[in-house]
Short mmCIF file of C-alpha atoms and ligand atoms in Angstrom, two decimals:
data_model
loop_
_atom_site.label_atom_id
_atom_site.label_comp_id
_atom_site.label_asym_id
_atom_site.label_seq_id
_atom_site.Cartn_x
_atom_site.Cartn_y
_atom_site.Cartn_z
CA MET N 179 124.15 105.57 99.84
CA LYS N 180 120.74 106.21 101.35
CA LEU N 181 117.80 104.59 99.56
CA ILE N 182 114.75 106.85 99.29
CA ILE N 183 111.31 106.34 97.72
CA ASP N 184 110.32 108.97 95.13
CA ASP N 185 106.57 108.56 95.27
CA ALA N 186 103.36 109.78 96.95
CA ASP N 187 101.37 106.59 96.40
CA THR N 188 100.79 105.69 100.04
CA GLN N 189 99.99 102.04 99.29
CA ALA N 190 103.27 101.67 97.42
CA ILE N 191 105.17 103.45 100.20
CA ARG N 192 103.65 101.14 102.84
CA ARG N 193 104.66 98.05 100.84
CA LEU N 194 108.19 99.23 100.10
CA ILE N 195 108.86 100.40 103.67
CA ASP N 196 107.71 97.00 104.92
CA ILE N 197 110.15 95.12 102.66
CA TYR N 198 113.23 97.21 101.98
CA PRO N 199 115.77 99.15 104.08
CA ILE N 200 114.36 102.57 103.20
CA ASP N 201 115.73 105.88 104.52
CA GLY N 202 112.90 108.21 103.55
CA VAL N 203 110.49 109.54 100.94
CA THR N 204 110.80 112.37 98.43
CA THR N 205 107.98 114.05 96.56
CA ASN N 206 107.72 116.85 94.06
CA PRO N 207 104.70 118.87 92.86
CA SER N 208 104.13 116.55 89.88
CA ILE N 209 104.24 113.46 92.10
CA LEU N 210 101.71 115.09 94.46
CA ALA N 211 99.50 116.00 91.49
CA LYS N 212 99.55 112.34 90.45
CA ALA N 213 98.31 111.34 93.92
CA GLY N 214 95.33 113.64 93.25
CA ARG N 215 94.68 114.52 96.89
CA PRO N 216 95.21 117.70 98.96
CA PRO N 217 99.00 118.01 99.34
CA PHE N 218 99.23 118.14 103.13
CA GLU N 219 96.70 115.33 103.51
CA VAL N 220 98.92 112.96 101.51
CA LEU N 221 102.19 114.29 102.98
CA LYS N 222 100.90 113.81 106.53
CA GLU N 223 99.81 110.29 105.68
CA ILE N 224 103.29 109.59 104.32
CA ARG N 225 104.80 110.98 107.54
CA SER N 226 102.56 108.69 109.60
CA ILE N 227 103.60 105.66 107.49
CA ILE N 228 107.33 106.31 107.69
CA GLY N 229 107.35 107.48 111.31
CA PRO N 230 109.03 110.52 112.85
CA ASP N 231 112.65 109.56 112.15
CA LEU N 232 112.84 108.89 108.42
CA GLU N 233 113.45 111.74 106.00
CA LEU N 234 110.57 113.36 104.16
CA HIS N 235 111.30 115.82 101.33
CA ALA N 236 108.56 118.13 99.99
CA GLN N 237 109.03 120.90 97.46
CA VAL N 238 108.27 124.61 97.72
CA VAL N 239 106.33 126.02 94.77
CA ALA N 240 106.45 129.82 95.19
CA ASN N 241 108.40 131.75 92.57
CA ASP N 242 110.24 134.23 94.77
CA SER N 243 112.49 133.73 97.77
CA THR N 244 110.02 135.19 100.27
CA GLY N 245 107.30 132.82 99.10
CA MET N 246 109.71 129.87 99.02
CA VAL N 247 110.71 130.56 102.63
CA ALA N 248 107.03 130.76 103.63
CA ASP N 249 106.31 127.45 101.80
CA ALA N 250 109.29 125.84 103.55
CA HIS N 251 108.09 127.02 106.98
CA ARG N 252 104.64 125.53 106.34
CA ILE N 253 106.18 122.24 105.16
CA VAL N 254 108.32 121.90 108.29
CA ASP N 255 105.50 123.04 110.61
CA GLU N 256 103.10 120.47 109.16
CA LEU N 257 105.48 117.54 108.79
CA GLY N 258 107.86 117.88 111.73
CA PRO N 259 111.55 117.18 112.27
CA HIS N 260 113.51 115.25 109.63
CA THR N 261 111.54 117.08 106.94
CA PHE N 262 113.55 118.71 104.17
CA PRO N 263 111.95 121.47 102.10
CA LYS N 264 113.09 121.03 98.51
CA VAL N 265 114.06 124.34 96.95
CA PRO N 266 114.77 124.70 93.21
CA SER N 267 118.37 125.62 92.41
CA VAL N 268 117.55 128.90 90.67
CA PRO N 269 118.62 132.43 91.73
CA GLN N 270 115.59 133.05 94.00
CA GLY N 271 116.02 129.53 95.34
CA PHE N 272 119.62 130.15 96.42
CA LYS N 273 118.46 133.26 98.27
CA ALA N 274 115.73 131.23 100.01
CA MET N 275 118.25 128.47 100.86
CA LYS N 276 120.56 130.98 102.60
CA THR N 277 117.68 132.32 104.70
CA LEU N 278 116.37 128.87 105.63
CA VAL N 279 119.79 127.47 106.47
CA ALA N 280 120.50 130.52 108.68
CA GLU N 281 117.30 129.65 110.57
CA GLY N 282 118.47 126.05 111.04
CA VAL N 283 116.15 124.49 108.44
CA LYS N 284 117.69 121.58 106.53
CA VAL N 285 117.20 122.07 102.80
CA THR N 286 117.34 119.87 99.71
CA ALA N 287 118.36 121.79 96.61
CA THR N 288 116.48 120.39 93.65
CA ALA N 289 116.00 120.75 89.87
CA ILE N 290 119.75 120.31 89.34
CA TYR N 291 120.96 119.71 85.79
CA THR N 292 124.50 121.12 86.03
CA PRO N 293 127.44 120.75 88.44
CA LEU N 294 127.57 124.50 89.06
CA GLN N 295 123.99 124.48 90.37
CA GLY N 296 125.14 121.81 92.84
CA PHE N 297 128.17 123.87 93.80
CA LEU N 298 126.08 127.01 94.47
CA ALA N 299 123.48 125.03 96.43
CA ALA N 300 126.14 123.55 98.69
CA LYS N 301 127.72 126.99 99.18
CA ALA N 302 124.24 128.27 100.13
CA GLY N 303 124.17 125.60 102.86
CA ALA N 304 121.89 122.94 101.38
CA SER N 305 122.16 119.51 103.03
CA TYR N 306 121.40 117.69 99.78
CA ALA N 307 121.70 118.55 96.10
CA ALA N 308 119.42 116.61 93.76
CA PRO N 309 120.61 116.12 90.15
CA TYR N 310 118.04 114.58 87.78
CA ILE N 311 119.93 111.65 86.29
CA ASN N 312 117.52 110.46 83.62
CA ARG N 313 116.35 113.92 82.59
CA ILE N 314 120.01 114.90 82.06
CA ASP N 315 120.53 111.75 79.97
CA ASN N 316 117.48 112.73 77.91
CA MET N 317 119.11 116.07 77.12
CA GLY N 318 122.05 114.23 75.57
CA TYR N 319 124.39 114.59 78.56
CA ASN N 320 125.49 111.99 81.10
CA GLY N 321 123.39 112.18 84.30
CA VAL N 322 125.49 109.72 86.28
CA GLN N 323 128.63 111.66 85.39
CA VAL N 324 127.02 114.94 86.48
CA ALA N 325 126.14 113.38 89.86
CA LYS N 326 129.69 112.07 90.27
CA THR N 327 131.14 115.47 89.37
CA ILE N 328 128.93 117.19 91.96
CA HIS N 329 130.01 114.61 94.58
CA ASP N 330 133.66 115.33 93.70
CA ILE N 331 133.14 119.10 93.89
CA PHE N 332 131.71 118.73 97.41
CA ARG N 333 134.67 116.65 98.54
CA ALA N 334 137.29 118.85 96.82
CA ASN N 335 135.85 122.01 98.41
CA ASP N 336 135.09 120.45 101.79
CA LEU N 337 131.40 121.34 101.37
CA ASP N 338 129.05 119.70 103.86
CA CYS N 339 126.45 118.60 101.30
CA GLU N 340 125.50 115.23 99.84
CA VAL N 341 124.27 114.30 96.39
CA LEU N 342 120.67 113.04 96.46
CA ALA N 343 120.36 111.69 92.93
CA ALA N 344 116.82 111.66 91.49
CA SER N 345 115.07 110.75 88.24
CA PHE N 346 116.19 107.19 87.48
CA LYS N 347 115.26 104.94 84.60
CA ASN N 348 117.16 101.78 85.40
CA SER N 349 119.21 99.78 87.91
CA GLN N 350 122.49 100.44 86.11
CA GLN N 351 122.26 104.15 86.93
CA VAL N 352 121.64 103.25 90.60
CA LEU N 353 124.50 100.73 90.66
CA GLU N 354 127.06 103.19 89.29
CA LEU N 355 126.15 105.80 91.89
CA ALA N 356 126.12 103.28 94.77
CA GLN N 357 129.59 102.16 93.70
CA TYR N 358 130.75 105.77 93.72
CA GLY N 359 129.41 106.29 97.26
CA ILE N 360 127.10 109.23 96.63
CA GLY N 361 124.95 110.27 99.58
CA ALA N 362 121.49 109.15 98.51
CA ALA N 363 119.36 108.01 95.60
CA THR N 364 115.62 108.50 95.38
CA LEU N 365 113.84 105.97 93.19
CA GLY N 366 110.28 105.54 91.95
CA SER N 367 108.52 102.36 93.11
CA PRO N 368 109.04 100.44 89.83
CA ILE N 369 112.77 101.19 89.91
CA ILE N 370 113.06 99.94 93.52
CA ASP N 371 111.15 96.76 92.62
CA GLY N 372 113.40 96.37 89.56
CA LEU N 373 116.62 96.36 91.63
CA VAL N 374 116.23 92.64 92.35
CA LYS N 375 113.84 91.60 89.60
CA ASN N 376 115.69 88.71 88.06
CA GLN N 377 114.43 85.25 87.14
CA ALA N 378 117.75 83.63 88.05
CA ILE N 379 117.39 84.88 91.65
CA THR N 380 113.78 83.73 91.98
CA ALA N 381 114.57 80.34 90.38
CA ALA N 382 117.53 79.73 92.70
CA VAL N 383 115.38 80.26 95.81
CA GLU N 384 112.60 78.06 94.40
CA VAL N 385 115.04 75.19 93.76
CA PHE N 386 116.48 75.44 97.30
CA ASN N 387 112.99 75.28 98.80
CA ALA N 388 111.82 72.43 96.55
CA ASP N 389 114.96 70.39 97.42
CA PHE N 390 114.39 70.96 101.13
CA GLN N 391 110.74 69.96 100.97
CA GLY N 392 111.81 66.80 99.13
CA LEU N 393 113.88 66.04 102.22
CA VAL N 394 111.42 66.89 105.02
CA GLY N 395 107.99 66.91 103.35
CA ALA N 396 105.81 69.37 101.46
CA GLY N 397 105.12 72.72 103.14
CA ARG N 398 107.61 72.14 105.99
CA THR N 399 110.34 74.61 106.83
CA MET N 400 113.30 74.79 109.21
CA ALA N 401 110.93 76.03 111.91
CA ASP N 402 108.84 72.87 111.94
CA CYS N 403 111.02 69.96 110.87
O1 LIG A 777 111.83 115.04 91.97
C1 LIG A 777 112.57 114.99 90.82
C2 LIG A 777 112.73 113.68 90.16
O2 LIG A 777 112.52 112.64 91.04
C3 LIG A 777 111.92 113.56 88.93
O3 LIG A 777 111.93 112.29 88.42
O4 LIG A 777 111.20 110.57 86.86
O5 LIG A 777 110.04 112.80 86.85
O6 LIG A 777 112.35 112.59 85.97
P1 LIG A 777 111.34 112.05 86.94
#
């Protein structure tokens, strides 16, 4: 399962990329609005932080397929290879996906709440389909189960598309999907930090280091003892 940052806070992205094995960054219009800067200014900064090879996903905002295709062209032109225009999985979006895929553009189908949206997106040639785990949970359904069902539909129908699960609230949702082997999960910065936030882990490392310094002297490490 790829691990992707769902954020446009460039400071947070820099920190997380430095620490964790990250495969890319996703944004959506609301995330860009939160950054409060011109969209391509922040997206280009993200591209420069993550380098040319990691994935960057940025969403189209036009309402019809012609406008969505134009938005997608601009996104790819500005942000280069390994950039995935995110296209909402609505009727005009499926039409735009077919056009873009025929041109060789790799697309992420987004705003997915139901397995059949995922099925249609994959049939339209999307590379990723993004179900919104926590938002589905908040509607009284089971977001993790929806993501698993979409993953199963892709495998059962031999569709060349991966689930890119989005909208997470906690580590348990991430764990279940990692165990199931879905393609990717995109997580907000606090959720990524929360994956290993555990006092038992921190305390274990502190005790190891204190014991070792008792042996060789305060402040000394393997490198200098
Ligand atoms: O891009 C879609 C998804 O990441 C939204 O997450 O937390 O706003 O439900 P959230």
